[in-house]
Amino acid sequence: MMMTPHVRKLALTAHVISSVGWVGAVAVFLAHAVLGVTSQDVQMVRAVYLVMEPAAWLVLVPLAFASLLTGVVQSLGTTWGLFRHYWVVFKLLINVFATIVLLMYTQTLGYLADVAAQTTLSSDDLGLLRTPSVVIHSVLALLVLLVATTLAVYKPRGLTPYGRRKQHEQRTMSQE
Amino acid sequence: MDDPPTSSDTSEVSNQDSTTSTPRWVKVFGILAVVVALLFVVMLLAGGGRHGPSRHRVSDSGVYR
């Protein structure tokens, strides 16, 4: 079902806000992760991981699902379709993949937050908190989300076989 | 996602799309996607089927896993 222009603009606005917001939130996460690895202040390192877990659940996860949902609505309600253009399919795959990895990684963030919340930290605990894992995951997440954003802006050409079939059907119908 | 193509855009894009085979960028992205998916599966299997805290515990030798 095609959306009216007003609804389409509203859906587009929601999709841009959630998607770009997700990128921004990951950038903030990266800054925190770098702080967690490099800071000499133990209290700062603790604070970083104590903030990351709730921030992941309250900001990253909602934005990821909002981006996915608004993207699907936007594509199904316009002539772009969900499986007609390769760039839309790749964006969908990136979004689903990034959301799955994010949900899995919340376990690690929860574990690190538990360690950071301990009354006393051993040198092993502190070493664990200085893991580069969060930095690596944040950089990779930022990278794939920027690829998705670039695809959305440039919209490189290419119809999927399904898209070609649909296009052929529409041409046939319009000629009749 | 952006505004859908106008009718003139659609015909222009569609004509080019329908006359060409799978674009090169799609092939490159497809290969990258397969490589990333394989790496993801290998890392999952190496981590015992989960991407959780166990992957980040310190081993006896003091080396982070």
PDB file of C-alpha atoms in Angstrom:
ATOM      1  CA  MET A   1       0.000   0.000   0.000  1.00  0.00           C
ATOM      2  CA  MET A   2       1.489   3.341  -1.045  1.00  0.00           C
ATOM      3  CA  MET A   3       1.658   6.054   1.594  1.00  0.00           C
ATOM      4  CA  THR A   4       0.331   9.540   1.038  1.00  0.00           C
ATOM      5  CA  PRO A   5       3.023  12.246   0.654  1.00  0.00           C
ATOM      6  CA  HIS A   6       2.411  13.560   4.188  1.00  0.00           C
ATOM      7  CA  VAL A   7       2.668  10.126   5.803  1.00  0.00           C
ATOM      8  CA  ARG A   8       5.711   9.342   3.670  1.00  0.00           C
ATOM      9  CA  LYS A   9       7.491  12.500   4.876  1.00  0.00           C
ATOM     10  CA  LEU A  10       6.632  11.638   8.469  1.00  0.00           C
ATOM     11  CA  ALA A  11       7.934   8.079   8.081  1.00  0.00           C
ATOM     12  CA  LEU A  12      11.074   9.364   6.360  1.00  0.00           C
ATOM     13  CA  THR A  13      11.710  11.868   9.142  1.00  0.00           C
ATOM     14  CA  ALA A  14      11.323   9.138  11.781  1.00  0.00           C
ATOM     15  CA  HIS A  15      13.671   6.853   9.840  1.00  0.00           C
ATOM     16  CA  VAL A  16      16.375   9.506   9.407  1.00  0.00           C
ATOM     17  CA  ILE A  17      16.189  10.563  13.065  1.00  0.00           C
ATOM     18  CA  SER A  18      16.406   6.995  14.382  1.00  0.00           C
ATOM     19  CA  SER A  19      19.125   5.893  11.950  1.00  0.00           C
ATOM     20  CA  VAL A  20      21.368   8.943  12.286  1.00  0.00           C
ATOM     21  CA  GLY A  21      20.648   8.988  16.022  1.00  0.00           C
ATOM     22  CA  TRP A  22      21.897   5.395  16.180  1.00  0.00           C
ATOM     23  CA  VAL A  23      25.138   6.420  14.454  1.00  0.00           C
ATOM     24  CA  GLY A  24      25.573   9.316  16.903  1.00  0.00           C
ATOM     25  CA  ALA A  25      24.903   7.092  19.901  1.00  0.00           C
ATOM     26  CA  VAL A  26      27.514   4.587  18.718  1.00  0.00           C
ATOM     27  CA  ALA A  27      30.015   7.444  18.304  1.00  0.00           C
ATOM     28  CA  VAL A  28      29.374   8.457  21.936  1.00  0.00           C
ATOM     29  CA  PHE A  29      29.825   4.807  22.944  1.00  0.00           C
ATOM     30  CA  LEU A  30      33.145   4.744  21.140  1.00  0.00           C
ATOM     31  CA  ALA A  31      34.282   7.841  23.029  1.00  0.00           C
ATOM     32  CA  HIS A  32      33.349   6.164  26.324  1.00  0.00           C
ATOM     33  CA  ALA A  33      35.068   2.931  25.300  1.00  0.00           C
ATOM     34  CA  VAL A  34      38.289   4.796  24.467  1.00  0.00           C
ATOM     35  CA  LEU A  35      38.064   6.516  27.846  1.00  0.00           C
ATOM     36  CA  GLY A  36      37.606   3.128  29.538  1.00  0.00           C
ATOM     37  CA  VAL A  37      40.757   1.780  27.911  1.00  0.00           C
ATOM     38  CA  THR A  38      42.994   4.823  28.274  1.00  0.00           C
ATOM     39  CA  SER A  39      41.962   6.602  31.481  1.00  0.00           C
ATOM     40  CA  GLN A  40      44.308   6.286  34.461  1.00  0.00           C
ATOM     41  CA  ASP A  41      41.500   7.219  36.845  1.00  0.00           C
ATOM     42  CA  VAL A  42      39.958   3.985  38.194  1.00  0.00           C
ATOM     43  CA  GLN A  43      36.734   5.733  39.181  1.00  0.00           C
ATOM     44  CA  MET A  44      36.416   7.063  35.646  1.00  0.00           C
ATOM     45  CA  VAL A  45      36.891   3.558  34.217  1.00  0.00           C
ATOM     46  CA  ARG A  46      34.225   2.211  36.577  1.00  0.00           C
ATOM     47  CA  ALA A  47      31.838   5.020  35.655  1.00  0.00           C
ATOM     48  CA  VAL A  48      32.265   4.381  31.947  1.00  0.00           C
ATOM     49  CA  TYR A  49      31.118   0.755  32.196  1.00  0.00           C
ATOM     50  CA  LEU A  50      28.373   1.537  34.695  1.00  0.00           C
ATOM     51  CA  VAL A  51      26.911   4.024  32.210  1.00  0.00           C
ATOM     52  CA  MET A  52      27.361   1.855  29.115  1.00  0.00           C
ATOM     53  CA  GLU A  53      24.994  -0.953  30.050  1.00  0.00           C
ATOM     54  CA  PRO A  54      21.881   1.164  30.758  1.00  0.00           C
ATOM     55  CA  ALA A  55      22.764   3.430  27.829  1.00  0.00           C
ATOM     56  CA  ALA A  56      22.825   0.392  25.538  1.00  0.00           C
ATOM     57  CA  TRP A  57      19.358  -0.718  26.671  1.00  0.00           C
ATOM     58  CA  LEU A  58      17.823   2.753  26.842  1.00  0.00           C
ATOM     59  CA  VAL A  59      19.357   4.336  23.743  1.00  0.00           C
ATOM     60  CA  LEU A  60      21.129   1.943  21.356  1.00  0.00           C
ATOM     61  CA  VAL A  61      18.586  -0.894  21.357  1.00  0.00           C
ATOM     62  CA  PRO A  62      15.490   1.363  20.964  1.00  0.00           C
ATOM     63  CA  LEU A  63      17.196   3.335  18.165  1.00  0.00           C
ATOM     64  CA  ALA A  64      18.226   0.104  16.408  1.00  0.00           C
ATOM     65  CA  PHE A  65      14.674  -1.250  16.449  1.00  0.00           C
ATOM     66  CA  ALA A  66      13.207   2.147  15.526  1.00  0.00           C
ATOM     67  CA  SER A  67      15.572   2.362  12.564  1.00  0.00           C
ATOM     68  CA  LEU A  68      14.652  -1.154  11.448  1.00  0.00           C
ATOM     69  CA  LEU A  69      10.918  -0.649  11.860  1.00  0.00           C
ATOM     70  CA  THR A  70      10.756   2.781  10.202  1.00  0.00           C
ATOM     71  CA  GLY A  71      12.985   1.540   7.375  1.00  0.00           C
ATOM     72  CA  VAL A  72      10.690  -1.389   6.647  1.00  0.00           C
ATOM     73  CA  VAL A  73       7.596   0.852   6.810  1.00  0.00           C
ATOM     74  CA  GLN A  74       9.258   3.437   4.578  1.00  0.00           C
ATOM     75  CA  SER A  75      10.272   0.906   1.940  1.00  0.00           C
ATOM     76  CA  LEU A  76       6.980  -0.996   1.885  1.00  0.00           C
ATOM     77  CA  GLY A  77       4.953   2.204   1.702  1.00  0.00           C
ATOM     78  CA  THR A  78       6.817   3.632  -1.277  1.00  0.00           C
ATOM     79  CA  THR A  79       7.748   2.480  -4.774  1.00  0.00           C
ATOM     80  CA  TRP A  80      11.222   1.530  -3.532  1.00  0.00           C
ATOM     81  CA  GLY A  81       9.903  -1.698  -2.018  1.00  0.00           C
ATOM     82  CA  LEU A  82      11.834  -3.897   0.410  1.00  0.00           C
ATOM     83  CA  PHE A  83      13.379  -6.379  -2.029  1.00  0.00           C
ATOM     84  CA  ARG A  84      13.319  -4.526  -5.357  1.00  0.00           C
ATOM     85  CA  HIS A  85      16.562  -2.551  -5.146  1.00  0.00           C
ATOM     86  CA  TYR A  86      19.894  -3.991  -4.044  1.00  0.00           C
ATOM     87  CA  TRP A  87      20.751  -0.945  -1.942  1.00  0.00           C
ATOM     88  CA  VAL A  88      17.562  -1.368   0.106  1.00  0.00           C
ATOM     89  CA  VAL A  89      18.259  -5.103   0.594  1.00  0.00           C
ATOM     90  CA  PHE A  90      21.822  -4.402   1.755  1.00  0.00           C
ATOM     91  CA  LYS A  91      20.598  -1.703   4.144  1.00  0.00           C
ATOM     92  CA  LEU A  92      18.092  -4.162   5.585  1.00  0.00           C
ATOM     93  CA  LEU A  93      20.770  -6.846   6.015  1.00  0.00           C
ATOM     94  CA  ILE A  94      23.141  -4.380   7.693  1.00  0.00           C
ATOM     95  CA  ASN A  95      20.404  -3.200  10.039  1.00  0.00           C
ATOM     96  CA  VAL A  96      19.322  -6.716  11.038  1.00  0.00           C
ATOM     97  CA  PHE A  97      22.931  -7.896  11.463  1.00  0.00           C
ATOM     98  CA  ALA A  98      23.925  -4.864  13.557  1.00  0.00           C
ATOM     99  CA  THR A  99      20.835  -5.233  15.756  1.00  0.00           C
ATOM    100  CA  ILE A 100      21.531  -8.941  16.397  1.00  0.00           C
ATOM    101  CA  VAL A 101      25.182  -8.258  17.301  1.00  0.00           C
ATOM    102  CA  LEU A 102      24.097  -5.378  19.541  1.00  0.00           C
ATOM    103  CA  LEU A 103      21.611  -7.561  21.417  1.00  0.00           C
ATOM    104  CA  MET A 104      24.257 -10.254  21.888  1.00  0.00           C
ATOM    105  CA  TYR A 105      26.834  -7.727  23.008  1.00  0.00           C
ATOM    106  CA  THR A 106      24.589  -6.380  25.775  1.00  0.00           C
ATOM    107  CA  GLN A 107      25.582  -9.562  27.684  1.00  0.00           C
ATOM    108  CA  THR A 108      29.202  -8.447  27.626  1.00  0.00           C
ATOM    109  CA  LEU A 109      28.284  -4.903  28.649  1.00  0.00           C
ATOM    110  CA  GLY A 110      26.240  -6.305  31.535  1.00  0.00           C
ATOM    111  CA  TYR A 111      29.161  -8.438  32.650  1.00  0.00           C
ATOM    112  CA  LEU A 112      31.580  -5.506  32.481  1.00  0.00           C
ATOM    113  CA  ALA A 113      29.107  -3.332  34.434  1.00  0.00           C
ATOM    114  CA  ASP A 114      28.897  -6.020  37.149  1.00  0.00           C
ATOM    115  CA  VAL A 115      32.692  -6.086  37.434  1.00  0.00           C
ATOM    116  CA  ALA A 116      32.828  -2.274  37.552  1.00  0.00           C
ATOM    117  CA  ALA A 117      30.205  -2.238  40.336  1.00  0.00           C
ATOM    118  CA  GLN A 118      32.295  -4.421  42.672  1.00  0.00           C
ATOM    119  CA  THR A 119      33.393  -2.725  45.894  1.00  0.00           C
ATOM    120  CA  THR A 120      37.039  -3.510  45.314  1.00  0.00           C
ATOM    121  CA  LEU A 121      38.749  -4.123  42.019  1.00  0.00           C
ATOM    122  CA  SER A 122      41.677  -6.498  41.682  1.00  0.00           C
ATOM    123  CA  SER A 123      44.326  -5.813  39.078  1.00  0.00           C
ATOM    124  CA  ASP A 124      42.762  -8.606  37.018  1.00  0.00           C
ATOM    125  CA  ASP A 125      39.362  -6.904  37.237  1.00  0.00           C
ATOM    126  CA  LEU A 126      40.865  -3.620  36.170  1.00  0.00           C
ATOM    127  CA  GLY A 127      42.673  -5.366  33.348  1.00  0.00           C
ATOM    128  CA  LEU A 128      39.392  -6.906  32.277  1.00  0.00           C
ATOM    129  CA  LEU A 129      37.716  -3.488  32.221  1.00  0.00           C
ATOM    130  CA  ARG A 130      40.484  -2.229  30.002  1.00  0.00           C
ATOM    131  CA  THR A 131      39.589  -4.774  27.330  1.00  0.00           C
ATOM    132  CA  PRO A 132      39.673  -3.266  23.826  1.00  0.00           C
ATOM    133  CA  SER A 133      36.565  -5.289  22.978  1.00  0.00           C
ATOM    134  CA  VAL A 134      34.129  -2.374  23.355  1.00  0.00           C
ATOM    135  CA  VAL A 135      36.351  -0.102  21.254  1.00  0.00           C
ATOM    136  CA  ILE A 136      36.574  -2.738  18.512  1.00  0.00           C
ATOM    137  CA  HIS A 137      32.824  -3.385  18.504  1.00  0.00           C
ATOM    138  CA  SER A 138      32.035   0.343  18.501  1.00  0.00           C
ATOM    139  CA  VAL A 139      34.382   1.011  15.580  1.00  0.00           C
ATOM    140  CA  LEU A 140      32.931  -1.875  13.561  1.00  0.00           C
ATOM    141  CA  ALA A 141      29.375  -0.786  14.373  1.00  0.00           C
ATOM    142  CA  LEU A 142      30.156   2.772  13.338  1.00  0.00           C
ATOM    143  CA  LEU A 143      31.677   1.496  10.107  1.00  0.00           C
ATOM    144  CA  VAL A 144      28.696  -0.641   9.038  1.00  0.00           C
ATOM    145  CA  LEU A 145      26.202   2.071  10.025  1.00  0.00           C
ATOM    146  CA  LEU A 146      28.113   4.638   7.981  1.00  0.00           C
ATOM    147  CA  VAL A 147      28.037   2.245   5.021  1.00  0.00           C
ATOM    148  CA  ALA A 148      24.253   1.968   5.448  1.00  0.00           C
ATOM    149  CA  THR A 149      23.938   5.763   5.618  1.00  0.00           C
ATOM    150  CA  THR A 150      26.046   6.152   2.490  1.00  0.00           C
ATOM    151  CA  LEU A 151      23.889   3.604   0.647  1.00  0.00           C
ATOM    152  CA  ALA A 152      20.783   5.561   1.670  1.00  0.00           C
ATOM    153  CA  VAL A 153      22.196   8.822   0.347  1.00  0.00           C
ATOM    154  CA  TYR A 154      23.730   7.584  -2.935  1.00  0.00           C
ATOM    155  CA  LYS A 155      21.156   4.883  -3.716  1.00  0.00           C
ATOM    156  CA  PRO A 156      23.394   3.016  -6.186  1.00  0.00           C
ATOM    157  CA  ARG A 157      21.499   1.535  -9.120  1.00  0.00           C
ATOM    158  CA  GLY A 158      20.628  -2.114  -9.409  1.00  0.00           C
ATOM    159  CA  LEU A 159      17.344  -3.991  -9.475  1.00  0.00           C
ATOM    160  CA  THR A 160      17.076  -7.424  -7.888  1.00  0.00           C
ATOM    161  CA  PRO A 161      15.546 -10.241  -9.998  1.00  0.00           C
ATOM    162  CA  TYR A 162      12.341  -9.703  -7.999  1.00  0.00           C
ATOM    163  CA  GLY A 163      12.507  -5.970  -8.755  1.00  0.00           C
ATOM    164  CA  ARG A 164      12.953  -6.653 -12.482  1.00  0.00           C
ATOM    165  CA  ARG A 165       9.990  -9.024 -12.459  1.00  0.00           C
ATOM    166  CA  LYS A 166       7.807  -6.461 -10.694  1.00  0.00           C
ATOM    167  CA  GLN A 167       8.951  -3.752 -13.079  1.00  0.00           C
ATOM    168  CA  HIS A 168       8.074  -5.969 -16.053  1.00  0.00           C
ATOM    169  CA  GLU A 169       4.625  -6.677 -14.588  1.00  0.00           C
ATOM    170  CA  GLN A 170       3.952  -2.971 -14.059  1.00  0.00           C
ATOM    171  CA  ARG A 171       5.024  -2.146 -17.618  1.00  0.00           C
ATOM    172  CA  THR A 172       2.809  -4.882 -18.993  1.00  0.00           C
ATOM    173  CA  MET A 173      -0.145  -3.633 -16.941  1.00  0.00           C
ATOM    174  CA  SER A 174       0.378  -0.020 -18.003  1.00  0.00           C
ATOM    175  CA  GLN A 175       0.464  -1.016 -21.691  1.00  0.00           C
ATOM    176  CA  GLU A 176      -2.821  -2.895 -21.480  1.00  0.00           C
TER     177      GLU A 176
ATOM    178  CA  MET B   1      15.607   5.707   2.611  1.00  0.00           C
ATOM    179  CA  ASP B   2      14.528   8.823   0.831  1.00  0.00           C
ATOM    180  CA  ASP B   3      11.743  10.160  -1.292  1.00  0.00           C
ATOM    181  CA  PRO B   4      10.743   7.584  -3.877  1.00  0.00           C
ATOM    182  CA  PRO B   5      11.768   8.317  -7.448  1.00  0.00           C
ATOM    183  CA  THR B   6       9.414  10.443  -9.537  1.00  0.00           C
ATOM    184  CA  SER B   7       7.894   8.945 -12.659  1.00  0.00           C
ATOM    185  CA  SER B   8      10.619  10.435 -14.856  1.00  0.00           C
ATOM    186  CA  ASP B   9      13.323   9.239 -12.466  1.00  0.00           C
ATOM    187  CA  THR B  10      11.775   5.799 -12.382  1.00  0.00           C
ATOM    188  CA  SER B  11      11.745   5.375 -16.124  1.00  0.00           C
ATOM    189  CA  GLU B  12      15.291   6.622 -16.442  1.00  0.00           C
ATOM    190  CA  VAL B  13      16.639   4.455 -13.657  1.00  0.00           C
ATOM    191  CA  SER B  14      14.525   1.489 -14.632  1.00  0.00           C
ATOM    192  CA  ASN B  15      15.669   1.540 -18.236  1.00  0.00           C
ATOM    193  CA  GLN B  16      19.274   1.459 -17.138  1.00  0.00           C
ATOM    194  CA  ASP B  17      18.576  -1.140 -14.454  1.00  0.00           C
ATOM    195  CA  SER B  18      16.729  -3.457 -16.765  1.00  0.00           C
ATOM    196  CA  THR B  19      19.360  -3.368 -19.489  1.00  0.00           C
ATOM    197  CA  THR B  20      22.299  -4.130 -17.231  1.00  0.00           C
ATOM    198  CA  SER B  21      23.208  -7.268 -15.339  1.00  0.00           C
ATOM    199  CA  THR B  22      24.049  -7.318 -11.640  1.00  0.00           C
ATOM    200  CA  PRO B  23      26.117  -4.182 -10.947  1.00  0.00           C
ATOM    201  CA  ARG B  24      29.723  -4.546  -9.845  1.00  0.00           C
ATOM    202  CA  TRP B  25      29.105  -2.831  -6.502  1.00  0.00           C
ATOM    203  CA  VAL B  26      26.489  -5.478  -5.673  1.00  0.00           C
ATOM    204  CA  LYS B  27      28.994  -8.273  -6.350  1.00  0.00           C
ATOM    205  CA  VAL B  28      31.613  -6.558  -4.149  1.00  0.00           C
ATOM    206  CA  PHE B  29      29.090  -5.994  -1.354  1.00  0.00           C
ATOM    207  CA  GLY B  30      27.861  -9.575  -1.705  1.00  0.00           C
ATOM    208  CA  ILE B  31      31.377 -10.990  -1.303  1.00  0.00           C
ATOM    209  CA  LEU B  32      32.027  -8.718   1.697  1.00  0.00           C
ATOM    210  CA  ALA B  33      28.711  -9.781   3.254  1.00  0.00           C
ATOM    211  CA  VAL B  34      29.585 -13.476   2.884  1.00  0.00           C
ATOM    212  CA  VAL B  35      33.060 -12.906   4.393  1.00  0.00           C
ATOM    213  CA  VAL B  36      31.604 -10.972   7.356  1.00  0.00           C
ATOM    214  CA  ALA B  37      28.914 -13.634   7.893  1.00  0.00           C
ATOM    215  CA  LEU B  38      31.529 -16.415   7.859  1.00  0.00           C
ATOM    216  CA  LEU B  39      33.760 -14.505  10.299  1.00  0.00           C
ATOM    217  CA  PHE B  40      30.762 -13.975  12.573  1.00  0.00           C
ATOM    218  CA  VAL B  41      29.892 -17.691  12.557  1.00  0.00           C
ATOM    219  CA  VAL B  42      33.535 -18.692  13.187  1.00  0.00           C
ATOM    220  CA  MET B  43      33.781 -16.254  16.127  1.00  0.00           C
ATOM    221  CA  LEU B  44      30.493 -17.532  17.520  1.00  0.00           C
ATOM    222  CA  LEU B  45      31.678 -21.132  17.310  1.00  0.00           C
ATOM    223  CA  ALA B  46      35.040 -20.203  18.846  1.00  0.00           C
ATOM    224  CA  GLY B  47      33.205 -18.523  21.725  1.00  0.00           C
ATOM    225  CA  GLY B  48      31.084 -21.584  22.463  1.00  0.00           C
ATOM    226  CA  GLY B  49      28.045 -20.374  20.571  1.00  0.00           C
ATOM    227  CA  ARG B  50      27.644 -17.087  22.379  1.00  0.00           C
ATOM    228  CA  HIS B  51      29.071 -13.631  22.353  1.00  0.00           C
ATOM    229  CA  GLY B  52      28.983 -13.162  26.079  1.00  0.00           C
ATOM    230  CA  PRO B  53      31.202 -12.459  29.058  1.00  0.00           C
ATOM    231  CA  SER B  54      33.136 -15.724  28.769  1.00  0.00           C
ATOM    232  CA  ARG B  55      34.912 -14.299  25.755  1.00  0.00           C
ATOM    233  CA  HIS B  56      36.399 -11.561  27.904  1.00  0.00           C
ATOM    234  CA  ARG B  57      37.547 -13.413  30.997  1.00  0.00           C
ATOM    235  CA  VAL B  58      41.189 -13.423  31.911  1.00  0.00           C
ATOM    236  CA  SER B  59      42.967 -16.715  31.498  1.00  0.00           C
ATOM    237  CA  ASP B  60      45.281 -18.169  34.157  1.00  0.00           C
ATOM    238  CA  SER B  61      48.292 -16.821  32.342  1.00  0.00           C
ATOM    239  CA  GLY B  62      46.906 -13.320  32.710  1.00  0.00           C
ATOM    240  CA  VAL B  63      46.299 -13.025  29.024  1.00  0.00           C
ATOM    241  CA  TYR B  64      42.934 -11.630  27.975  1.00  0.00           C
ATOM    242  CA  ARG B  65      40.930 -13.849  25.720  1.00  0.00           C
TER     243      ARG B  65
END
